Short mmCIF file of C-alpha atoms and ligand atoms in Angstrom, two decimals:
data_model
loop_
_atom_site.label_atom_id
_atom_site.label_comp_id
_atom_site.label_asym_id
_atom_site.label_seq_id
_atom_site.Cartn_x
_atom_site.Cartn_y
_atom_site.Cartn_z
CA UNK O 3 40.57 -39.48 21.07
CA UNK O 4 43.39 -37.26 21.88
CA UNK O 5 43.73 -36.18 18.29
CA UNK O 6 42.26 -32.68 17.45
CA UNK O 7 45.53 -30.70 16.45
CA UNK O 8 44.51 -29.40 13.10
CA UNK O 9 47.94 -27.34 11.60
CA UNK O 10 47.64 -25.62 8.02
CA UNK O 11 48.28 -28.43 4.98
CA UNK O 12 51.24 -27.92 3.88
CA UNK O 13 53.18 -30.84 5.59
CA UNK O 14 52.48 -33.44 2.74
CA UNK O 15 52.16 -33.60 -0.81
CA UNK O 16 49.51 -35.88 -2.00
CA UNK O 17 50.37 -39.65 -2.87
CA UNK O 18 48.70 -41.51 -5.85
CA UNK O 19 45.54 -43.30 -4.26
CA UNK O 20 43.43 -45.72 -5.68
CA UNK O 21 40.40 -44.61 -6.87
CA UNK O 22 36.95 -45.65 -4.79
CA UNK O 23 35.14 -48.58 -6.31
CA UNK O 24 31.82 -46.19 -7.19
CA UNK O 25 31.71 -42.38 -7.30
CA UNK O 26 30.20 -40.21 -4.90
CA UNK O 27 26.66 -38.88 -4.95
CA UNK O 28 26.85 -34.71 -4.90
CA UNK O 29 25.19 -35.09 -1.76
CA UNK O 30 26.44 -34.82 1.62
CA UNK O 31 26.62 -38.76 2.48
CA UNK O 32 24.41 -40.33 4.44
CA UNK O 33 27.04 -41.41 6.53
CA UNK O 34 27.85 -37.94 7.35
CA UNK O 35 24.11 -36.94 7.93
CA UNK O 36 23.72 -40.11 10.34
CA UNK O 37 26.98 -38.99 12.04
CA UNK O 38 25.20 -35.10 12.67
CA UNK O 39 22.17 -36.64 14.16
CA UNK O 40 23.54 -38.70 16.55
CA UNK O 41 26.21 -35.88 17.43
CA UNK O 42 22.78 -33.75 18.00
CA UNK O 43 21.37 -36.66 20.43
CA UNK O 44 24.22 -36.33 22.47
CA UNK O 45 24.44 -32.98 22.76
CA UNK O 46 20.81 -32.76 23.77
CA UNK O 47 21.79 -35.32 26.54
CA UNK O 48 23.58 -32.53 28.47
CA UNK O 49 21.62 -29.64 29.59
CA UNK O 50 22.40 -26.25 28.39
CA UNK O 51 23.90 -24.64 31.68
CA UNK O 52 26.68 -27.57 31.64
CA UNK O 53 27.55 -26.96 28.14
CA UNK O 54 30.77 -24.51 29.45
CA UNK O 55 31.66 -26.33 32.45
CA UNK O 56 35.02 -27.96 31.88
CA UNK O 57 34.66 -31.38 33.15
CA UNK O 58 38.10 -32.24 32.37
CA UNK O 59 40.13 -29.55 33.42
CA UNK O 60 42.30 -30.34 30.40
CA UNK O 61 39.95 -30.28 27.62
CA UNK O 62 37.31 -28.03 26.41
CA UNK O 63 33.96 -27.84 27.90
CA UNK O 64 31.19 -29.39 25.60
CA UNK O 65 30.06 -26.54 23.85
CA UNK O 66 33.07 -26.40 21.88
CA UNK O 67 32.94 -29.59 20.15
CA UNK O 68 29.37 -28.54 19.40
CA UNK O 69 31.19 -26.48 17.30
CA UNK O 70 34.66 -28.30 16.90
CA UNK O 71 32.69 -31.06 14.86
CA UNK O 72 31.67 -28.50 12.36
CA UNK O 73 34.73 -26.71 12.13
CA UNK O 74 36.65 -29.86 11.44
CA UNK O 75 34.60 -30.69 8.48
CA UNK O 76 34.76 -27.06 6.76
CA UNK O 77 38.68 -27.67 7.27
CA UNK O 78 39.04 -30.52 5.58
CA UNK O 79 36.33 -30.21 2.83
CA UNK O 80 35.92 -26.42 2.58
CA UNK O 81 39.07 -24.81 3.46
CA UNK O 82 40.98 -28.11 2.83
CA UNK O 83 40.18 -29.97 -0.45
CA UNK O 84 38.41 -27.06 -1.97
CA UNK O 85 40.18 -23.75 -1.00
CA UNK O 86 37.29 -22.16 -0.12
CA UNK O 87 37.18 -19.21 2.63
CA UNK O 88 36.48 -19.87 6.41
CA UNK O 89 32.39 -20.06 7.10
CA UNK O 90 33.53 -17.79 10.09
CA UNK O 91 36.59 -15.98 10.20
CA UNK O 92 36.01 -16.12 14.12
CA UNK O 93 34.93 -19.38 14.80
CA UNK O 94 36.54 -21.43 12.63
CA UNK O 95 40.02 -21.17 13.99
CA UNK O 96 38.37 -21.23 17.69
CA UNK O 97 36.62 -24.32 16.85
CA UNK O 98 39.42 -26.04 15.06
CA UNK O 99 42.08 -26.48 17.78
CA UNK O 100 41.37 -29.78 20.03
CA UNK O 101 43.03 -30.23 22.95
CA UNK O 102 45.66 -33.13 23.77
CA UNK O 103 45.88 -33.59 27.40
CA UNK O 104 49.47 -33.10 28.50
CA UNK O 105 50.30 -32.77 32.09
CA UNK O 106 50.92 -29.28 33.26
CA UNK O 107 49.13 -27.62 30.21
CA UNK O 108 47.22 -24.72 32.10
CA UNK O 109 43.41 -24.66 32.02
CA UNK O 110 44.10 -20.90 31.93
CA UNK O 111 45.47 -20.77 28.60
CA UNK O 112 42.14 -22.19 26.55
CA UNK O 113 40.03 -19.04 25.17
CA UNK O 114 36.48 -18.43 26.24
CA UNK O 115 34.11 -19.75 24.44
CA UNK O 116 30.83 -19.01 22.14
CA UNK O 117 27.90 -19.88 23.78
CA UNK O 118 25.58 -22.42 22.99
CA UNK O 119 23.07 -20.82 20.60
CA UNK O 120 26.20 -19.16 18.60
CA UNK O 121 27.79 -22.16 18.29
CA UNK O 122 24.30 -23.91 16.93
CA UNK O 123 24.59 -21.37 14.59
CA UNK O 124 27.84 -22.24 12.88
CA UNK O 125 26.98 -25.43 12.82
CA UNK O 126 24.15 -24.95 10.78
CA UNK O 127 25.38 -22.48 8.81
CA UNK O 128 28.38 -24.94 8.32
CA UNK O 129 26.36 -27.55 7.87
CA UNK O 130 24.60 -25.59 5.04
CA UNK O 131 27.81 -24.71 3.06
CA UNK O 132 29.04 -28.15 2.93
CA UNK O 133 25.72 -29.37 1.10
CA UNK O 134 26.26 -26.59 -1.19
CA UNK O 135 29.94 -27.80 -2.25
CA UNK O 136 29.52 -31.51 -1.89
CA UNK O 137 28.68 -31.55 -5.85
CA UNK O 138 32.19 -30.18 -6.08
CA UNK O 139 33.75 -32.47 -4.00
CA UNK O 140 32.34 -35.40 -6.33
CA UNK O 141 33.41 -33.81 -9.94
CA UNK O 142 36.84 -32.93 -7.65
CA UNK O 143 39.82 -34.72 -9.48
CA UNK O 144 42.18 -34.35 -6.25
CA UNK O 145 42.86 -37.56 -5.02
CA UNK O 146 41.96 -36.57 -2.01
CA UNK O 147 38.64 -36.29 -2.95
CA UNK O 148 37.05 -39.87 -2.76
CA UNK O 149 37.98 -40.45 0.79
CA UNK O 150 37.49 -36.69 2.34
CA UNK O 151 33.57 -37.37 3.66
CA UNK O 152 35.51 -40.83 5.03
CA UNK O 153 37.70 -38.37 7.30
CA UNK O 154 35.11 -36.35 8.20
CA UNK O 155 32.60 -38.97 9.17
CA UNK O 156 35.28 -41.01 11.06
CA UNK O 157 36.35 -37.89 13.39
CA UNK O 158 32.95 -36.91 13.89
CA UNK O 159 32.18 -40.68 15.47
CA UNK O 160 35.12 -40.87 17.19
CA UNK O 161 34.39 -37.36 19.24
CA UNK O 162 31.05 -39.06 19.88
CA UNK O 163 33.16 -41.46 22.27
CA UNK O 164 34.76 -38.14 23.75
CA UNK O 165 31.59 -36.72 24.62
CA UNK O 166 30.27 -39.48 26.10
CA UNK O 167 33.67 -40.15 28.46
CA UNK O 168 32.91 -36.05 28.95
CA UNK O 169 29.54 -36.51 30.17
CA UNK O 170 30.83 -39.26 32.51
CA UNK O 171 32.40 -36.69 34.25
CA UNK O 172 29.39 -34.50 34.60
CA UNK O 173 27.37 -34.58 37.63
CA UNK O 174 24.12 -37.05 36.73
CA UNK O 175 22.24 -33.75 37.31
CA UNK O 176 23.37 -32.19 34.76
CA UNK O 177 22.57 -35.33 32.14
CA UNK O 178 19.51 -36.26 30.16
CA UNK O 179 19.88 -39.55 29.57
CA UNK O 180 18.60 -40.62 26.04
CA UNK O 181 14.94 -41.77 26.40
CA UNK O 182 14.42 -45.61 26.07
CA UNK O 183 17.82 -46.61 25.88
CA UNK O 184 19.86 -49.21 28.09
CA UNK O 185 22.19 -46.64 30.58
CA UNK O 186 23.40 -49.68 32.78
CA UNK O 187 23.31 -53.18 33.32
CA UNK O 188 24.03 -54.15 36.51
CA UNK O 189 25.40 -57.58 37.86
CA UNK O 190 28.86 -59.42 38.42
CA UNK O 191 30.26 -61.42 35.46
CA UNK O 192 28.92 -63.76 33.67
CA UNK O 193 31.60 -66.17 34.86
CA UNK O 194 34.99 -65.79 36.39
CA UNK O 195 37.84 -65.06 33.91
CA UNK O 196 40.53 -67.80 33.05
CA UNK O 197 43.84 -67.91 30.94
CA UNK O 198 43.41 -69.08 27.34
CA UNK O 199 46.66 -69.80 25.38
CA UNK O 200 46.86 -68.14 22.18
CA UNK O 201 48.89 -70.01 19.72
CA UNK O 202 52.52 -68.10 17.96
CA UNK O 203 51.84 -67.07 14.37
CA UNK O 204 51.19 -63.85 12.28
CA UNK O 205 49.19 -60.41 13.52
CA UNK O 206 48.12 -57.94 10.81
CA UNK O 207 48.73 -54.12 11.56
CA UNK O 208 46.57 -51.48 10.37
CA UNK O 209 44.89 -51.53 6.68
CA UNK O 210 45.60 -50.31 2.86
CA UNK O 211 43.51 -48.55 1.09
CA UNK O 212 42.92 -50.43 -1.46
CA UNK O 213 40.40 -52.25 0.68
CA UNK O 214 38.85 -48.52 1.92
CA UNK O 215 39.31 -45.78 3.79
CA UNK O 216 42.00 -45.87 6.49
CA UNK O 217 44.24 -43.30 8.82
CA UNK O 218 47.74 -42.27 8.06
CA UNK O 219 48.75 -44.24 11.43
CA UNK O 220 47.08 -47.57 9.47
CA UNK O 221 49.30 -47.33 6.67
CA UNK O 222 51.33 -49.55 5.63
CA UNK O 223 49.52 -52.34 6.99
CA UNK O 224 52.57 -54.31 8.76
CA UNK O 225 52.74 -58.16 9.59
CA UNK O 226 54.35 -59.00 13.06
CA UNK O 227 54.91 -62.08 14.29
CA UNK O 228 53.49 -63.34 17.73
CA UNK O 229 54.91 -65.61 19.66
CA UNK O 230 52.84 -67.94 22.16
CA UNK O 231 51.52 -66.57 25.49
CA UNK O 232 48.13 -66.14 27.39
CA UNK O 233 45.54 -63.59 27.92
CA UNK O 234 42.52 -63.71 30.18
CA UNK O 235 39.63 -64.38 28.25
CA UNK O 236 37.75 -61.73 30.19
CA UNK O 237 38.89 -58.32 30.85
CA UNK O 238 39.57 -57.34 34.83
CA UNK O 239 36.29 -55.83 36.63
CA UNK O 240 35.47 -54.00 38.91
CA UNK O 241 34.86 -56.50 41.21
CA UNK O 242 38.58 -57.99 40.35
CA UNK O 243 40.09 -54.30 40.78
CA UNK O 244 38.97 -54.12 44.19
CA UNK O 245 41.14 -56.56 45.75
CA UNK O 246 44.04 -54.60 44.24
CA UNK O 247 42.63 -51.39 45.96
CA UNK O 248 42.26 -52.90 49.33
CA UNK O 249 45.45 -54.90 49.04
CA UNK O 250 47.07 -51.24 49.53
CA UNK O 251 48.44 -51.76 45.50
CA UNK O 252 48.05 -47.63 45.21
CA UNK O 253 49.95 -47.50 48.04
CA UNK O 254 52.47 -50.22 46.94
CA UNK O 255 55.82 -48.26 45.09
CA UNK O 256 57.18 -51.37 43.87
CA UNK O 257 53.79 -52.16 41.72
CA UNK O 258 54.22 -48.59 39.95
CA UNK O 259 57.01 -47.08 37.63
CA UNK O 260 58.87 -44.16 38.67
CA UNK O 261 56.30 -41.76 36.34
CA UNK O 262 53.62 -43.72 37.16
CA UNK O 263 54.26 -43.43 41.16
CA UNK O 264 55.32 -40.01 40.50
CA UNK O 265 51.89 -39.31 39.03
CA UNK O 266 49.72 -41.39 41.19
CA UNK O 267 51.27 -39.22 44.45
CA UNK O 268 51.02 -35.96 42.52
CA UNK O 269 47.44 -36.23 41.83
CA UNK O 270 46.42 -38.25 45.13
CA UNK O 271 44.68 -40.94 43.57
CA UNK O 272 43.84 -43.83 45.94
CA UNK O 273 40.86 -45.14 43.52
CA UNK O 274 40.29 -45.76 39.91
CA UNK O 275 39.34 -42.58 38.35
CA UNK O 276 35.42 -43.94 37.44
CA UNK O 277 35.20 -44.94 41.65
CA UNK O 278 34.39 -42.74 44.36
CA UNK O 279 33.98 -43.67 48.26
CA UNK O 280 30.64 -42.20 49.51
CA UNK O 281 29.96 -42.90 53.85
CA UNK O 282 32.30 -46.03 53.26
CA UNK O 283 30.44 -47.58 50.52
CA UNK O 284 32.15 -47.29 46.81
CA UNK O 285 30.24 -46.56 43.81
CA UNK O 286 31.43 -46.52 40.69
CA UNK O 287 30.11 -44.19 37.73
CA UNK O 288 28.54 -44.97 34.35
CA UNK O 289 27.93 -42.54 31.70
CA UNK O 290 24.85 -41.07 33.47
CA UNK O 291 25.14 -42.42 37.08
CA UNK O 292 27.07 -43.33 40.21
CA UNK O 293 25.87 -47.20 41.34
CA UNK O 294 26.85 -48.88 43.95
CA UNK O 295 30.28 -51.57 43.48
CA UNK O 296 27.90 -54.53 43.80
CA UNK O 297 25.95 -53.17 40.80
CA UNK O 298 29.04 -52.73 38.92
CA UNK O 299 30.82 -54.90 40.15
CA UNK O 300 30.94 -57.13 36.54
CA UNK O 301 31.90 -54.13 34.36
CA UNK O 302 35.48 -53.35 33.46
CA UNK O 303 37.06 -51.91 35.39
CA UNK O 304 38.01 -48.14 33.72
CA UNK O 305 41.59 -46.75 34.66
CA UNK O 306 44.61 -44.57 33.52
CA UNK O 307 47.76 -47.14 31.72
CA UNK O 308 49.78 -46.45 35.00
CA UNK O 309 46.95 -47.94 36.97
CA UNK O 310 46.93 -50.58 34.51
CA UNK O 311 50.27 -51.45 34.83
CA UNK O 312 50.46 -51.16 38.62
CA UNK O 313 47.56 -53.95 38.56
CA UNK O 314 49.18 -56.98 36.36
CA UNK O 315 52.35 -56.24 38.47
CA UNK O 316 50.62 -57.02 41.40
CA UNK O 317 48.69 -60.12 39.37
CA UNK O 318 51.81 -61.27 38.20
CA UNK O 319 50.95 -60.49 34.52
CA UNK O 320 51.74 -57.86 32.18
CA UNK O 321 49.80 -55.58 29.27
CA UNK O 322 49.36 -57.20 26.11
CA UNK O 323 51.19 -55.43 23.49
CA UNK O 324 49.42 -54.70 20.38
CA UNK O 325 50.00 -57.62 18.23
CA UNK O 326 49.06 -59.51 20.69
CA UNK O 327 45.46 -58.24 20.55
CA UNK O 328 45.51 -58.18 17.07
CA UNK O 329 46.34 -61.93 17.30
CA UNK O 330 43.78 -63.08 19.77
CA UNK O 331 40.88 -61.02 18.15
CA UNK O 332 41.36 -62.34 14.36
CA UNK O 333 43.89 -65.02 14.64
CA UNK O 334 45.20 -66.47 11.40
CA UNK O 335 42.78 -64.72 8.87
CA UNK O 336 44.97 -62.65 6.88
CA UNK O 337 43.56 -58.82 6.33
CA UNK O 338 41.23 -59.16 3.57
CA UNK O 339 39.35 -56.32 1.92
CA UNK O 340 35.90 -58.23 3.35
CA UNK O 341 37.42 -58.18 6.65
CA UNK O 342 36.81 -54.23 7.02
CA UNK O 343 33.12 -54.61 6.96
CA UNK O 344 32.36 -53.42 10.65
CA UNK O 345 34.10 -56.12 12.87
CA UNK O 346 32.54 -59.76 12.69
CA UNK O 347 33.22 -59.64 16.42
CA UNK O 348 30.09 -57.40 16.68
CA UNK O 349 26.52 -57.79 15.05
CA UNK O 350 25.43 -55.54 12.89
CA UNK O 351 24.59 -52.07 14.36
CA UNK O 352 21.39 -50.13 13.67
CA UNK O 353 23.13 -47.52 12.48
CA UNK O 354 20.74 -46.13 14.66
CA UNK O 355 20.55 -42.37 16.32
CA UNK O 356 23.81 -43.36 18.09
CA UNK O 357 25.06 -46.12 16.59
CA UNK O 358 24.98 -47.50 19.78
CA UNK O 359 23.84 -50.74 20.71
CA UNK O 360 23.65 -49.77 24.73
CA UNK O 361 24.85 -46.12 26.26
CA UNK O 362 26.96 -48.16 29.08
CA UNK O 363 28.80 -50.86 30.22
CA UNK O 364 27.79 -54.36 30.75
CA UNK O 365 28.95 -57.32 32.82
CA UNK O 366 32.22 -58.83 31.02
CA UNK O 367 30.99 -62.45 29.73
CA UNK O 368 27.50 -61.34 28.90
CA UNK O 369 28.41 -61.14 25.18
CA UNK O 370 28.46 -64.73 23.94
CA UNK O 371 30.85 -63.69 20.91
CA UNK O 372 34.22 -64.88 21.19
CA UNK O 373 37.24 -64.46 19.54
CA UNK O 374 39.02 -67.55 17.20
CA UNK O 375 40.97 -68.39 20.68
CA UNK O 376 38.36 -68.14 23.27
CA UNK O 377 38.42 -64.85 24.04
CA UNK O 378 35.41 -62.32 24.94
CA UNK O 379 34.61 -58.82 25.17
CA UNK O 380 37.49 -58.36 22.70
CA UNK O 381 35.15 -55.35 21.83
CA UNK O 382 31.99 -53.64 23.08
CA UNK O 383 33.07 -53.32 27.25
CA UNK O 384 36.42 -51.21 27.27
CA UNK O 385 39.49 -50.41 24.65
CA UNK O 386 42.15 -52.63 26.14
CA UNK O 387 45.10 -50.90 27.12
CA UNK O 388 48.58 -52.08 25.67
CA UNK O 389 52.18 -51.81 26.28
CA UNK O 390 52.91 -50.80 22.28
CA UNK O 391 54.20 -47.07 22.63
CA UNK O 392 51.96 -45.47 19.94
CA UNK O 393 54.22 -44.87 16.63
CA UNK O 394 53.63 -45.06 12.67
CA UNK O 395 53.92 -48.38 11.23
CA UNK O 396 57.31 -48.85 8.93
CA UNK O 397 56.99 -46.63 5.77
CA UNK O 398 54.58 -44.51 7.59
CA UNK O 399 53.66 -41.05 5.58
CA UNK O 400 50.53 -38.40 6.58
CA UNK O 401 48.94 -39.33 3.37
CA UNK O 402 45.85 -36.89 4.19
CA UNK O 403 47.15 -33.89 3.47
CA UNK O 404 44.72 -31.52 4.96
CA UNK O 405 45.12 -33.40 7.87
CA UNK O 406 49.17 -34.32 8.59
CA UNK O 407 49.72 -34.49 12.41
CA UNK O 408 46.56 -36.29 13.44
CA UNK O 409 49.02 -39.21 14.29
CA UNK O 410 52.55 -37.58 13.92
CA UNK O 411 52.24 -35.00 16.38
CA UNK O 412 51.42 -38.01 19.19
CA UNK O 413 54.64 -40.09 18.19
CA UNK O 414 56.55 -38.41 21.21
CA UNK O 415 56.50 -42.14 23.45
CA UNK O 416 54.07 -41.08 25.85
CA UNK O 417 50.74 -42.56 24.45
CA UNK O 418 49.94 -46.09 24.04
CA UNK O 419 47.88 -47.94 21.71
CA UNK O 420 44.34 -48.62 23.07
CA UNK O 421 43.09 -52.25 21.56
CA UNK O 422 39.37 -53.11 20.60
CA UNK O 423 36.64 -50.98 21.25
CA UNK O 424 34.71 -49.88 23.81
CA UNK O 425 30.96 -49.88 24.53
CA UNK O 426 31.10 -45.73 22.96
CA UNK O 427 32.66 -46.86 19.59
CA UNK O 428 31.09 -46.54 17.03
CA UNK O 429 30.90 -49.74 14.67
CA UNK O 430 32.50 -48.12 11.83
CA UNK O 431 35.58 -47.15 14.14
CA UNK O 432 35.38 -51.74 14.83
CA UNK O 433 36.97 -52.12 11.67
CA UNK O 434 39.89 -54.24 11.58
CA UNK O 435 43.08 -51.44 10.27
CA UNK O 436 41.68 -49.08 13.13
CA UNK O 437 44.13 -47.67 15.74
CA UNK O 438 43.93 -45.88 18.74
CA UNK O 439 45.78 -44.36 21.41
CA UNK O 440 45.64 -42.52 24.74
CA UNK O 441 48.39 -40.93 26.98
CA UNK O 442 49.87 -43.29 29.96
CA UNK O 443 48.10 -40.87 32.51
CA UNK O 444 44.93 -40.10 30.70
CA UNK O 445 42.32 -41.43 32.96
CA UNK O 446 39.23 -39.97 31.50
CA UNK O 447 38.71 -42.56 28.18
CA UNK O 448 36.66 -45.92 28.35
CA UNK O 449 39.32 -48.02 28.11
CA UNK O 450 40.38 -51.45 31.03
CA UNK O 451 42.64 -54.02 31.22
CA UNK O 452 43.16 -57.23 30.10
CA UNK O 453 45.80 -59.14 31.53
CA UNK O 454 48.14 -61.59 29.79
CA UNK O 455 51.77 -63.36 30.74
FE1 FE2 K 522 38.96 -33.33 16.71
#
């Protein structure tokens, strides 16, 4: 998630809110406990020397969202809600600031970081603090109040998917992959893809909390009407991508916008970003691993929006936009409160360490769970990129005060919404309001292409 720019609250005032169906224990949540242990897995699946390397030159090595995640919380239940001090005068503002990667925004400029065992420390001591306020935050009468753990649980699983595109760029040397769990299944698809019509009629938009917790970018939940077209009922692999690459299609000007082409030259990309060409052969990289194409050769196919585009030019297809997703994955079911419950599209998770069902990608097809039109791997492979410019829905307002620009300050038409889910989201993040978005160029996240016309 590019979100992570945390300003002082004092953008919004609060709104009335409805008032959670049961209160809250004066515990820290389970949910939020769940959501420290697996952040502690996957930290301890990248070894302590790579902690500080930046493996995206535009974001922050790992070690600070070891203490970003931490942070975060004190800001918005602490320092936030409760008006308490900073745990660390230091390290709390060094820890709050994420990064959004914008072209041209110097490496140079981050500061250096804590190291690891200093950052271990604020997070326990942070962790510590917040069980000795969550009492407070239950007897709190700010209305705020019921649905703070929400936000802090919520941005702590969705940095779990950033730290798991971050250790993709890692070498595998540097990786412990988690012990007994599935890092890749190989193979081509299950089957080849084919169009499947999906019928005109309504899409639902984002959630209301009335039915639970939701983001400021949910709200209002809008209703836009779809008209007929068709989507593949399988994203595009890897396998599919590579006619593209060897039908010269980076190479192709006509197949890219001007920024796109622009950007493509600039950063001499000849290869999806996830590829790499080793003695002539191409291999292609999961979260712990480079395999070779034929291996990989059913997964989606992972790439940047441009690259995206570029590619259902050259099919003869286009992005879907968002509605259109939203249409294909839930059809005519209006949004219902029971319709929030982690997506129907997925079985139940574990709730395990991770939350995780598999720590990679898998061949598109494999999952037999379809969507009311045919269509599979609507979640679970790779967020689907669209061609909806990332904006707030009509009557949009940053209803969580101690948090106002997580959307806002990304309404500048350069990020797109990201559909679905990817194999790295967690279940919760499957609900059905949920929205995401990436910038056009970013080519680091787990999110493919789906194509439609
Ligand atoms: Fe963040």
């Amino acid at each position: 998630v590019t979100s992570g720019r945390h300003v002082d609250p004092h953008g919004a005032g609060p709104s009335p809110l409805p008032a959670p169906a049961a209160p809250l224990p004066p515990v820290v949540p389970d949910a939020v406990r769940r959501g420290w242990a697996a952040s502690d897995s996957l930290f301890d699946a990248i070894c302590t020397e790579a902690m500080g390397a930046r493996a995206i030159p535009l974001r922050h090595p790992a070690v600070f969202y070891l203490g970003h995640l931490p942070a975060f919380a004190w800001a918005q239940v602490g320092r936030g809600l409760l008006g308490l001090p900073p745990v660390d005068p230091e390290l709390d503002p060094l820890f709050e600031r994420g990064i959004d990667p914008e072209p041209g925004a110097s490496p140079l400029e981050r500061p250096t970081m804590p190291g690891v065992e200093r950052a271990v420390r604020y997070r326990d001591a942070v962790r510590v603090r917040l069980a000795e306020v969550a009492g407070r935050v239950a007897a709190s009468r700010d209305p705020l109040a019921p649905w703070i753990w929400d936000v802090v649980v919520e941005h702590e699983r969705m940095h779990h998917e950033t730290l798991l595109y971050l250790i993709a760029e890692l070498d595998p040397s540097q990786l412990r992959p988690p012990v007994g769990s599935m890092v890749a299944v190989a193979g081509p698809a299950a089957r080849a893809a084919s169009w499947s019509p999906v019928p005109s009629g309504p899409a639902w938009i984002g959630s209301s909390l009335e039915d639970g917790f939701g983001w400021d970018n949910e709200h209002p939940r809008a209703t836009v009407h779809v008209a007929p077209f068709e989507l593949r009922d399988l994203p595009s692999t890897n396998g599919d991508f590579l006619a593209f690459v060897e039908g010269g299609g980076y190479r192709t000007r006509s197949l890219w916008t001007d920024v796109g082409w622009a950007w493509r030259a600039a950063s001499g990309l000849e290869l999806p970003p996830a590829w790499r060409r080793v003695g002539g052969e191409i291999e292609v990289r999961s979260a712990f691993a480079w395999h070779p194409l034929a291996e990989a050769a059913g997964w989606p196919v992972r790439l940047s929006c441009a690259e995206a585009e570029a590619y259902a030019r050259w099919a003869g297809a286009r992005l879907p936009t968002e509605a259109e997703i939203a249409r294909a994955r839930w059809g005519d079911r209006p949004a219902t409160p029971e319709a929030r419950a982690p997506s129907d599209l997925r079985a139940a998770s574990t709730e395990a360490v991770s939350g995780l069902p598999r720590w990679s990608e898998r061949p598109v097809g494999s999952d037999p769970r379809a969507g009311p039109f045919g269509h599979r791997d609507l979640v679970g492979g790779l967020w689907c990129w669209t061609s909806t410019r990332f904006e707030g829905l009509p009557g949009f307002k940053p209803w969580i005060r101690t948090y106002p620009a997580y959307s806002a300050d990304f309404f500048d038409g350069e990020h797109r919404v990201v559909a679905g889910g990817s194999w790295a989201t967690h279940a919760r993040l499957e609900r059905r309001g949920f929205r995401n978005w990436y910038r056009w160029n970013y080519k680091y996240a787990f999110v493919g292409v789906r194509l439609a016309r």
